Amino acid sequence: MIDRNIVLIGFMGVGKTSVGKLLAEKMKYSFIDTDKLIESRTNMLISDIFERYGEKYFRKIESEVVEEASKAKGAVIATGGGVVLNPSNIDNLKKDGFIIFLDASPRFIYNNIINEGHRPLLNEDNKLEKIEQLLHQRKDYYNCYHSKIDVDELSVGQVADKVLDILKGNG
Ligand code: S3P
């Protein structure tokens, strides 16, 4: 497994960034967050990119950043929830990466995002309904994983430990 990237995919609010940071620390890997890279590349917040230039433009930058991040060696890569929508993103991430899908129920996701305002796609009055709708639309796209963890009942630390178990072959 040495030097192979660990790639976390999953819906908004499942904990990809928190788990990724902790995992990188435990594995002594570097940590890459593609959303953060997009923000530093454009010098803009993701919500502003969506507002000013729209989702299509965001996806274009996201693909460029993902292609670059995929070339890392020994990194934990936390992706944005919509990264799976473009198959070439997944092709790139799979070249040198082990893909782990963090799966969660709409209610778990809702509880995690309800007090945060930075996700443009969930900027709706009925957030739970929007989550359910997007999850349904994306169900098949998330099936591109090597391994999956149901995170509903788990803390960030427990999810990170599960990843380590999977990588050791005990998962
Ligand atoms: C998105 C998820 C976000 C961010 C953008 C679009 C999506 O990342 O990339 O708002 O389409 O699901 P997180 O999953 O880190 O919230």
mmCIF file with all atom_site columns, C-alpha atoms and ligand atoms in Angstrom:
data_model
loop_
_atom_site.group_PDB
_atom_site.id
_atom_site.type_symbol
_atom_site.label_atom_id
_atom_site.label_alt_id
_atom_site.label_comp_id
_atom_site.label_asym_id
_atom_site.label_entity_id
_atom_site.label_seq_id
_atom_site.pdbx_PDB_ins_code
_atom_site.Cartn_x
_atom_site.Cartn_y
_atom_site.Cartn_z
_atom_site.occupancy
_atom_site.B_iso_or_equiv
_atom_site.pdbx_formal_charge
_atom_site.auth_seq_id
_atom_site.auth_comp_id
_atom_site.auth_asym_id
_atom_site.auth_atom_id
_atom_site.pdbx_PDB_model_num
ATOM   1   C CA . MET A 1 1   ? 0.000   0.000  0.000   1.00 0.00 ? 1   MET A CA 1
ATOM   2   C CA . ILE A 1 2   ? 2.986   2.291  0.471   1.00 0.00 ? 2   ILE A CA 1
ATOM   3   C CA . ASP A 1 3   ? 2.713   5.454  -1.557  1.00 0.00 ? 3   ASP A CA 1
ATOM   4   C CA . ARG A 1 4   ? -0.676  4.597  -2.964  1.00 0.00 ? 4   ARG A CA 1
ATOM   5   C CA . ASN A 1 5   ? -3.073  7.465  -2.449  1.00 0.00 ? 5   ASN A CA 1
ATOM   6   C CA . ILE A 1 6   ? -6.143  7.039  -0.310  1.00 0.00 ? 6   ILE A CA 1
ATOM   7   C CA . VAL A 1 7   ? -9.086  8.821  -1.889  1.00 0.00 ? 7   VAL A CA 1
ATOM   8   C CA . LEU A 1 8   ? -12.209 9.649  0.105   1.00 0.00 ? 8   LEU A CA 1
ATOM   9   C CA . ILE A 1 9   ? -15.419 10.104 -1.844  1.00 0.00 ? 9   ILE A CA 1
ATOM   10  C CA . GLY A 1 10  ? -18.960 10.639 -0.599  1.00 0.00 ? 10  GLY A CA 1
ATOM   11  C CA . PHE A 1 11  ? -21.774 13.123 -0.275  1.00 0.00 ? 11  PHE A CA 1
ATOM   12  C CA . MET A 1 12  ? -21.399 16.568 1.309   1.00 0.00 ? 12  MET A CA 1
ATOM   13  C CA . GLY A 1 13  ? -21.281 16.423 5.085   1.00 0.00 ? 13  GLY A CA 1
ATOM   14  C CA . VAL A 1 14  ? -20.180 12.800 5.502   1.00 0.00 ? 14  VAL A CA 1
ATOM   15  C CA . GLY A 1 15  ? -16.865 13.872 7.023   1.00 0.00 ? 15  GLY A CA 1
ATOM   16  C CA . LYS A 1 16  ? -14.374 13.421 4.176   1.00 0.00 ? 16  LYS A CA 1
ATOM   17  C CA . THR A 1 17  ? -12.230 16.354 5.271   1.00 0.00 ? 17  THR A CA 1
ATOM   18  C CA . SER A 1 18  ? -12.190 15.563 9.011   1.00 0.00 ? 18  SER A CA 1
ATOM   19  C CA . VAL A 1 19  ? -11.543 11.869 8.423   1.00 0.00 ? 19  VAL A CA 1
ATOM   20  C CA . GLY A 1 20  ? -8.955  12.639 5.751   1.00 0.00 ? 20  GLY A CA 1
ATOM   21  C CA . LYS A 1 21  ? -6.955  14.971 7.975   1.00 0.00 ? 21  LYS A CA 1
ATOM   22  C CA . LEU A 1 22  ? -6.883  12.489 10.838  1.00 0.00 ? 22  LEU A CA 1
ATOM   23  C CA . LEU A 1 23  ? -6.036  9.598  8.564   1.00 0.00 ? 23  LEU A CA 1
ATOM   24  C CA . ALA A 1 24  ? -3.188  11.502 6.947   1.00 0.00 ? 24  ALA A CA 1
ATOM   25  C CA . GLU A 1 25  ? -1.819  12.247 10.411  1.00 0.00 ? 25  GLU A CA 1
ATOM   26  C CA . LYS A 1 26  ? -2.048  8.601  11.465  1.00 0.00 ? 26  LYS A CA 1
ATOM   27  C CA . MET A 1 27  ? -0.470  7.323  8.244   1.00 0.00 ? 27  MET A CA 1
ATOM   28  C CA . LYS A 1 28  ? 2.102   10.113 8.026   1.00 0.00 ? 28  LYS A CA 1
ATOM   29  C CA . TYR A 1 29  ? 0.772   10.868 4.567   1.00 0.00 ? 29  TYR A CA 1
ATOM   30  C CA . SER A 1 30  ? 0.243   14.319 3.161   1.00 0.00 ? 30  SER A CA 1
ATOM   31  C CA . PHE A 1 31  ? -3.299  15.621 3.035   1.00 0.00 ? 31  PHE A CA 1
ATOM   32  C CA . ILE A 1 32  ? -4.947  17.119 -0.025  1.00 0.00 ? 32  ILE A CA 1
ATOM   33  C CA . ASP A 1 33  ? -8.420  18.610 -0.001  1.00 0.00 ? 33  ASP A CA 1
ATOM   34  C CA . THR A 1 34  ? -9.541  19.256 -3.571  1.00 0.00 ? 34  THR A CA 1
ATOM   35  C CA . ASP A 1 35  ? -12.093 21.900 -2.511  1.00 0.00 ? 35  ASP A CA 1
ATOM   36  C CA . LYS A 1 36  ? -9.343  23.826 -0.720  1.00 0.00 ? 36  LYS A CA 1
ATOM   37  C CA . LEU A 1 37  ? -7.124  23.541 -3.801  1.00 0.00 ? 37  LEU A CA 1
ATOM   38  C CA . ILE A 1 38  ? -9.913  24.948 -5.949  1.00 0.00 ? 38  ILE A CA 1
ATOM   39  C CA . GLU A 1 39  ? -10.268 27.876 -3.576  1.00 0.00 ? 39  GLU A CA 1
ATOM   40  C CA . SER A 1 40  ? -6.572  28.641 -3.511  1.00 0.00 ? 40  SER A CA 1
ATOM   41  C CA . ARG A 1 41  ? -6.268  28.208 -7.283  1.00 0.00 ? 41  ARG A CA 1
ATOM   42  C CA . THR A 1 42  ? -9.091  30.659 -7.994  1.00 0.00 ? 42  THR A CA 1
ATOM   43  C CA . ASN A 1 43  ? -8.576  32.797 -4.936  1.00 0.00 ? 43  ASN A CA 1
ATOM   44  C CA . MET A 1 44  ? -12.318 32.527 -4.404  1.00 0.00 ? 44  MET A CA 1
ATOM   45  C CA . LEU A 1 45  ? -14.671 30.732 -2.062  1.00 0.00 ? 45  LEU A CA 1
ATOM   46  C CA . ILE A 1 46  ? -16.544 27.835 -3.631  1.00 0.00 ? 46  ILE A CA 1
ATOM   47  C CA . SER A 1 47  ? -19.861 29.535 -2.920  1.00 0.00 ? 47  SER A CA 1
ATOM   48  C CA . ASP A 1 48  ? -18.633 32.617 -4.831  1.00 0.00 ? 48  ASP A CA 1
ATOM   49  C CA . ILE A 1 49  ? -17.449 30.503 -7.775  1.00 0.00 ? 49  ILE A CA 1
ATOM   50  C CA . PHE A 1 50  ? -20.927 28.964 -8.033  1.00 0.00 ? 50  PHE A CA 1
ATOM   51  C CA . GLU A 1 51  ? -22.618 32.319 -7.688  1.00 0.00 ? 51  GLU A CA 1
ATOM   52  C CA . ARG A 1 52  ? -20.471 34.234 -10.157 1.00 0.00 ? 52  ARG A CA 1
ATOM   53  C CA . TYR A 1 53  ? -19.536 31.613 -12.733 1.00 0.00 ? 53  TYR A CA 1
ATOM   54  C CA . GLY A 1 54  ? -21.951 28.708 -12.173 1.00 0.00 ? 54  GLY A CA 1
ATOM   55  C CA . GLU A 1 55  ? -21.579 24.999 -11.529 1.00 0.00 ? 55  GLU A CA 1
ATOM   56  C CA . LYS A 1 56  ? -20.225 24.154 -14.988 1.00 0.00 ? 56  LYS A CA 1
ATOM   57  C CA . TYR A 1 57  ? -17.204 26.378 -14.477 1.00 0.00 ? 57  TYR A CA 1
ATOM   58  C CA . PHE A 1 58  ? -16.681 24.976 -10.976 1.00 0.00 ? 58  PHE A CA 1
ATOM   59  C CA . ARG A 1 59  ? -16.684 21.417 -12.385 1.00 0.00 ? 59  ARG A CA 1
ATOM   60  C CA . LYS A 1 60  ? -14.060 22.397 -14.962 1.00 0.00 ? 60  LYS A CA 1
ATOM   61  C CA . ILE A 1 61  ? -11.688 23.728 -12.297 1.00 0.00 ? 61  ILE A CA 1
ATOM   62  C CA . GLU A 1 62  ? -12.509 20.729 -10.102 1.00 0.00 ? 62  GLU A CA 1
ATOM   63  C CA . SER A 1 63  ? -11.442 18.336 -12.885 1.00 0.00 ? 63  SER A CA 1
ATOM   64  C CA . GLU A 1 64  ? -8.163  20.196 -13.416 1.00 0.00 ? 64  GLU A CA 1
ATOM   65  C CA . VAL A 1 65  ? -7.402  20.128 -9.709  1.00 0.00 ? 65  VAL A CA 1
ATOM   66  C CA . VAL A 1 66  ? -8.331  16.448 -9.409  1.00 0.00 ? 66  VAL A CA 1
ATOM   67  C CA . GLU A 1 67  ? -6.049  15.544 -12.309 1.00 0.00 ? 67  GLU A CA 1
ATOM   68  C CA . GLU A 1 68  ? -3.199  17.316 -10.561 1.00 0.00 ? 68  GLU A CA 1
ATOM   69  C CA . ALA A 1 69  ? -3.987  15.867 -7.119  1.00 0.00 ? 69  ALA A CA 1
ATOM   70  C CA . SER A 1 70  ? -4.109  12.356 -8.602  1.00 0.00 ? 70  SER A CA 1
ATOM   71  C CA . LYS A 1 71  ? -0.398  12.617 -9.373  1.00 0.00 ? 71  LYS A CA 1
ATOM   72  C CA . ALA A 1 72  ? 0.493   12.870 -5.678  1.00 0.00 ? 72  ALA A CA 1
ATOM   73  C CA . LYS A 1 73  ? 2.355   10.029 -3.998  1.00 0.00 ? 73  LYS A CA 1
ATOM   74  C CA . GLY A 1 74  ? 1.398   8.883  -0.539  1.00 0.00 ? 74  GLY A CA 1
ATOM   75  C CA . ALA A 1 75  ? -1.425  11.322 0.002   1.00 0.00 ? 75  ALA A CA 1
ATOM   76  C CA . VAL A 1 76  ? -4.856  11.164 1.537   1.00 0.00 ? 76  VAL A CA 1
ATOM   77  C CA . ILE A 1 77  ? -7.133  12.998 -0.877  1.00 0.00 ? 77  ILE A CA 1
ATOM   78  C CA . ALA A 1 78  ? -10.503 14.331 0.302   1.00 0.00 ? 78  ALA A CA 1
ATOM   79  C CA . THR A 1 79  ? -12.711 15.156 -2.668  1.00 0.00 ? 79  THR A CA 1
ATOM   80  C CA . GLY A 1 80  ? -15.829 17.279 -3.122  1.00 0.00 ? 80  GLY A CA 1
ATOM   81  C CA . GLY A 1 81  ? -19.146 15.437 -3.068  1.00 0.00 ? 81  GLY A CA 1
ATOM   82  C CA . GLY A 1 82  ? -19.730 15.894 -6.794  1.00 0.00 ? 82  GLY A CA 1
ATOM   83  C CA . VAL A 1 83  ? -16.348 14.630 -7.986  1.00 0.00 ? 83  VAL A CA 1
ATOM   84  C CA . VAL A 1 84  ? -17.920 11.337 -9.052  1.00 0.00 ? 84  VAL A CA 1
ATOM   85  C CA . LEU A 1 85  ? -20.132 13.060 -11.627 1.00 0.00 ? 85  LEU A CA 1
ATOM   86  C CA . ASN A 1 86  ? -17.297 13.225 -14.157 1.00 0.00 ? 86  ASN A CA 1
ATOM   87  C CA . PRO A 1 87  ? -15.955 9.730  -14.962 1.00 0.00 ? 87  PRO A CA 1
ATOM   88  C CA . SER A 1 88  ? -12.577 11.122 -15.992 1.00 0.00 ? 88  SER A CA 1
ATOM   89  C CA . ASN A 1 89  ? -12.088 12.392 -12.412 1.00 0.00 ? 89  ASN A CA 1
ATOM   90  C CA . ILE A 1 90  ? -12.507 8.848  -11.149 1.00 0.00 ? 90  ILE A CA 1
ATOM   91  C CA . ASP A 1 91  ? -10.227 7.445  -13.852 1.00 0.00 ? 91  ASP A CA 1
ATOM   92  C CA . ASN A 1 92  ? -7.539  9.866  -12.740 1.00 0.00 ? 92  ASN A CA 1
ATOM   93  C CA . LEU A 1 93  ? -8.010  9.202  -9.030  1.00 0.00 ? 93  LEU A CA 1
ATOM   94  C CA . LYS A 1 94  ? -7.944  5.435  -9.581  1.00 0.00 ? 94  LYS A CA 1
ATOM   95  C CA . LYS A 1 95  ? -4.618  5.483  -11.443 1.00 0.00 ? 95  LYS A CA 1
ATOM   96  C CA . ASP A 1 96  ? -2.716  5.581  -8.211  1.00 0.00 ? 96  ASP A CA 1
ATOM   97  C CA . GLY A 1 97  ? -5.435  5.633  -5.621  1.00 0.00 ? 97  GLY A CA 1
ATOM   98  C CA . PHE A 1 98  ? -7.559  3.390  -3.464  1.00 0.00 ? 98  PHE A CA 1
ATOM   99  C CA . ILE A 1 99  ? -11.095 4.800  -3.425  1.00 0.00 ? 99  ILE A CA 1
ATOM   100 C CA . ILE A 1 100 ? -13.081 4.686  -0.206  1.00 0.00 ? 100 ILE A CA 1
ATOM   101 C CA . PHE A 1 101 ? -16.732 5.690  -0.244  1.00 0.00 ? 101 PHE A CA 1
ATOM   102 C CA . LEU A 1 102 ? -18.048 7.186  2.992   1.00 0.00 ? 102 LEU A CA 1
ATOM   103 C CA . ASP A 1 103 ? -21.751 6.414  2.901   1.00 0.00 ? 103 ASP A CA 1
ATOM   104 C CA . ALA A 1 104 ? -24.375 8.011  5.148   1.00 0.00 ? 104 ALA A CA 1
ATOM   105 C CA . SER A 1 105 ? -28.115 8.454  5.532   1.00 0.00 ? 105 SER A CA 1
ATOM   106 C CA . PRO A 1 106 ? -29.832 11.716 4.540   1.00 0.00 ? 106 PRO A CA 1
ATOM   107 C CA . ARG A 1 107 ? -30.596 12.438 8.216   1.00 0.00 ? 107 ARG A CA 1
ATOM   108 C CA . PHE A 1 108 ? -26.926 12.052 9.253   1.00 0.00 ? 108 PHE A CA 1
ATOM   109 C CA . ILE A 1 109 ? -25.876 14.360 6.433   1.00 0.00 ? 109 ILE A CA 1
ATOM   110 C CA . TYR A 1 110 ? -28.594 16.858 7.320   1.00 0.00 ? 110 TYR A CA 1
ATOM   111 C CA . ASN A 1 111 ? -27.480 16.997 10.953  1.00 0.00 ? 111 ASN A CA 1
ATOM   112 C CA . ASN A 1 112 ? -23.913 17.639 9.854   1.00 0.00 ? 112 ASN A CA 1
ATOM   113 C CA . ILE A 1 113 ? -24.649 20.421 7.393   1.00 0.00 ? 113 ILE A CA 1
ATOM   114 C CA . ILE A 1 114 ? -27.555 22.209 9.030   1.00 0.00 ? 114 ILE A CA 1
ATOM   115 C CA . ASN A 1 115 ? -25.406 24.785 10.807  1.00 0.00 ? 115 ASN A CA 1
ATOM   116 C CA . GLU A 1 116 ? -23.070 25.404 7.889   1.00 0.00 ? 116 GLU A CA 1
ATOM   117 C CA . GLY A 1 117 ? -23.812 27.828 5.086   1.00 0.00 ? 117 GLY A CA 1
ATOM   118 C CA . HIS A 1 118 ? -20.977 27.295 2.637   1.00 0.00 ? 118 HIS A CA 1
ATOM   119 C CA . ARG A 1 119 ? -22.482 24.631 0.370   1.00 0.00 ? 119 ARG A CA 1
ATOM   120 C CA . PRO A 1 120 ? -24.198 26.286 -2.591  1.00 0.00 ? 120 PRO A CA 1
ATOM   121 C CA . LEU A 1 121 ? -26.048 23.138 -3.713  1.00 0.00 ? 121 LEU A CA 1
ATOM   122 C CA . LEU A 1 122 ? -27.769 22.880 -0.329  1.00 0.00 ? 122 LEU A CA 1
ATOM   123 C CA . ASN A 1 123 ? -28.764 26.508 -0.221  1.00 0.00 ? 123 ASN A CA 1
ATOM   124 C CA . GLU A 1 124 ? -32.460 25.602 -0.250  1.00 0.00 ? 124 GLU A CA 1
ATOM   125 C CA . ASP A 1 125 ? -35.339 26.010 2.182   1.00 0.00 ? 125 ASP A CA 1
ATOM   126 C CA . ASN A 1 126 ? -35.964 22.281 2.462   1.00 0.00 ? 126 ASN A CA 1
ATOM   127 C CA . LYS A 1 127 ? -32.444 20.975 2.889   1.00 0.00 ? 127 LYS A CA 1
ATOM   128 C CA . LEU A 1 128 ? -33.402 17.435 3.822   1.00 0.00 ? 128 LEU A CA 1
ATOM   129 C CA . GLU A 1 129 ? -35.468 17.064 0.680   1.00 0.00 ? 129 GLU A CA 1
ATOM   130 C CA . LYS A 1 130 ? -32.620 18.463 -1.427  1.00 0.00 ? 130 LYS A CA 1
ATOM   131 C CA . ILE A 1 131 ? -30.172 16.016 0.160   1.00 0.00 ? 131 ILE A CA 1
ATOM   132 C CA . GLU A 1 132 ? -32.497 13.094 -0.567  1.00 0.00 ? 132 GLU A CA 1
ATOM   133 C CA . GLN A 1 133 ? -32.977 14.243 -4.133  1.00 0.00 ? 133 GLN A CA 1
ATOM   134 C CA . LEU A 1 134 ? -29.244 14.679 -4.839  1.00 0.00 ? 134 LEU A CA 1
ATOM   135 C CA . LEU A 1 135 ? -28.368 11.404 -3.111  1.00 0.00 ? 135 LEU A CA 1
ATOM   136 C CA . HIS A 1 136 ? -30.891 9.630  -5.297  1.00 0.00 ? 136 HIS A CA 1
ATOM   137 C CA . GLN A 1 137 ? -29.505 11.260 -8.456  1.00 0.00 ? 137 GLN A CA 1
ATOM   138 C CA . ARG A 1 138 ? -25.951 10.339 -7.524  1.00 0.00 ? 138 ARG A CA 1
ATOM   139 C CA . LYS A 1 139 ? -26.517 6.853  -6.133  1.00 0.00 ? 139 LYS A CA 1
ATOM   140 C CA . ASP A 1 140 ? -24.968 5.034  -9.085  1.00 0.00 ? 140 ASP A CA 1
ATOM   141 C CA . TYR A 1 141 ? -22.089 7.484  -9.427  1.00 0.00 ? 141 TYR A CA 1
ATOM   142 C CA . TYR A 1 142 ? -20.813 6.681  -5.941  1.00 0.00 ? 142 TYR A CA 1
ATOM   143 C CA . ASN A 1 143 ? -20.550 3.004  -6.863  1.00 0.00 ? 143 ASN A CA 1
ATOM   144 C CA . CYS A 1 144 ? -17.066 3.489  -8.267  1.00 0.00 ? 144 CYS A CA 1
ATOM   145 C CA . TYR A 1 145 ? -15.370 2.668  -4.942  1.00 0.00 ? 145 TYR A CA 1
ATOM   146 C CA . HIS A 1 146 ? -12.901 -0.049 -3.943  1.00 0.00 ? 146 HIS A CA 1
ATOM   147 C CA . SER A 1 147 ? -14.239 -0.109 -0.408  1.00 0.00 ? 147 SER A CA 1
ATOM   148 C CA . LYS A 1 148 ? -17.199 1.424  1.434   1.00 0.00 ? 148 LYS A CA 1
ATOM   149 C CA . ILE A 1 149 ? -17.787 2.478  5.031   1.00 0.00 ? 149 ILE A CA 1
ATOM   150 C CA . ASP A 1 150 ? -21.209 3.271  6.529   1.00 0.00 ? 150 ASP A CA 1
ATOM   151 C CA . VAL A 1 151 ? -20.401 6.208  8.757   1.00 0.00 ? 151 VAL A CA 1
ATOM   152 C CA . ASP A 1 152 ? -23.805 6.847  10.395  1.00 0.00 ? 152 ASP A CA 1
ATOM   153 C CA . GLU A 1 153 ? -22.938 5.281  13.748  1.00 0.00 ? 153 GLU A CA 1
ATOM   154 C CA . LEU A 1 154 ? -19.238 6.128  13.762  1.00 0.00 ? 154 LEU A CA 1
ATOM   155 C CA . SER A 1 155 ? -17.097 8.968  15.072  1.00 0.00 ? 155 SER A CA 1
ATOM   156 C CA . VAL A 1 156 ? -14.412 10.545 12.880  1.00 0.00 ? 156 VAL A CA 1
ATOM   157 C CA . GLY A 1 157 ? -11.766 8.545  14.750  1.00 0.00 ? 157 GLY A CA 1
ATOM   158 C CA . GLN A 1 158 ? -13.664 5.294  14.273  1.00 0.00 ? 158 GLN A CA 1
ATOM   159 C CA . VAL A 1 159 ? -14.011 5.922  10.541  1.00 0.00 ? 159 VAL A CA 1
ATOM   160 C CA . ALA A 1 160 ? -10.274 6.618  10.255  1.00 0.00 ? 160 ALA A CA 1
ATOM   161 C CA . ASP A 1 161 ? -9.525  3.396  12.180  1.00 0.00 ? 161 ASP A CA 1
ATOM   162 C CA . LYS A 1 162 ? -11.852 1.475  9.861   1.00 0.00 ? 162 LYS A CA 1
ATOM   163 C CA . VAL A 1 163 ? -9.930  2.783  6.876   1.00 0.00 ? 163 VAL A CA 1
ATOM   164 C CA . LEU A 1 164 ? -6.689  1.591  8.463   1.00 0.00 ? 164 LEU A CA 1
ATOM   165 C CA . ASP A 1 165 ? -8.247  -1.851 9.049   1.00 0.00 ? 165 ASP A CA 1
ATOM   166 C CA . ILE A 1 166 ? -9.341  -2.013 5.425   1.00 0.00 ? 166 ILE A CA 1
ATOM   167 C CA . LEU A 1 167 ? -5.858  -1.104 4.243   1.00 0.00 ? 167 LEU A CA 1
ATOM   168 C CA . LYS A 1 168 ? -4.367  -3.800 6.490   1.00 0.00 ? 168 LYS A CA 1
ATOM   169 C CA . GLY A 1 169 ? -6.790  -6.285 4.964   1.00 0.00 ? 169 GLY A CA 1
ATOM   170 C CA . ASN A 1 170 ? -8.915  -6.705 8.089   1.00 0.00 ? 170 ASN A CA 1
ATOM   171 C CA . GLY A 1 171 ? -11.779 -4.452 7.036   1.00 0.00 ? 171 GLY A CA 1
HETATM 172 C C1 . S3P B 2 .   ? -20.254 19.622 -3.925  1.00 0.00 ? 1   S3P B C1 1
HETATM 173 C C2 . S3P B 2 .   ? -19.637 19.338 -2.732  1.00 0.00 ? 1   S3P B C2 1
HETATM 174 C C3 . S3P B 2 .   ? -18.762 20.303 -2.044  1.00 0.00 ? 1   S3P B C3 1
HETATM 175 C C4 . S3P B 2 .   ? -18.118 21.259 -3.047  1.00 0.00 ? 1   S3P B C4 1
HETATM 176 C C5 . S3P B 2 .   ? -19.164 21.902 -3.877  1.00 0.00 ? 1   S3P B C5 1
HETATM 177 C C6 . S3P B 2 .   ? -20.016 20.899 -4.665  1.00 0.00 ? 1   S3P B C6 1
HETATM 178 C C7 . S3P B 2 .   ? -21.162 18.616 -4.523  1.00 0.00 ? 1   S3P B C7 1
HETATM 179 O O1 . S3P B 2 .   ? -17.743 19.600 -1.324  1.00 0.00 ? 1   S3P B O1 1
HETATM 180 O O2 . S3P B 2 .   ? -17.202 20.574 -3.863  1.00 0.00 ? 1   S3P B O2 1
HETATM 181 O O3 . S3P B 2 .   ? -19.974 22.676 -3.040  1.00 0.00 ? 1   S3P B O3 1
HETATM 182 O O4 . S3P B 2 .   ? -21.496 18.743 -5.706  1.00 0.00 ? 1   S3P B O4 1
HETATM 183 O O5 . S3P B 2 .   ? -21.544 17.657 -3.811  1.00 0.00 ? 1   S3P B O5 1
HETATM 184 P P1 . S3P B 2 .   ? -18.008 18.799 0.070   1.00 0.00 ? 1   S3P B P1 1
HETATM 185 O O6 . S3P B 2 .   ? -18.487 17.442 -0.290  1.00 0.00 ? 1   S3P B O6 1
HETATM 186 O O7 . S3P B 2 .   ? -16.664 18.786 0.711   1.00 0.00 ? 1   S3P B O7 1
HETATM 187 O O8 . S3P B 2 .   ? -19.009 19.587 0.836   1.00 0.00 ? 1   S3P B O8 1
#
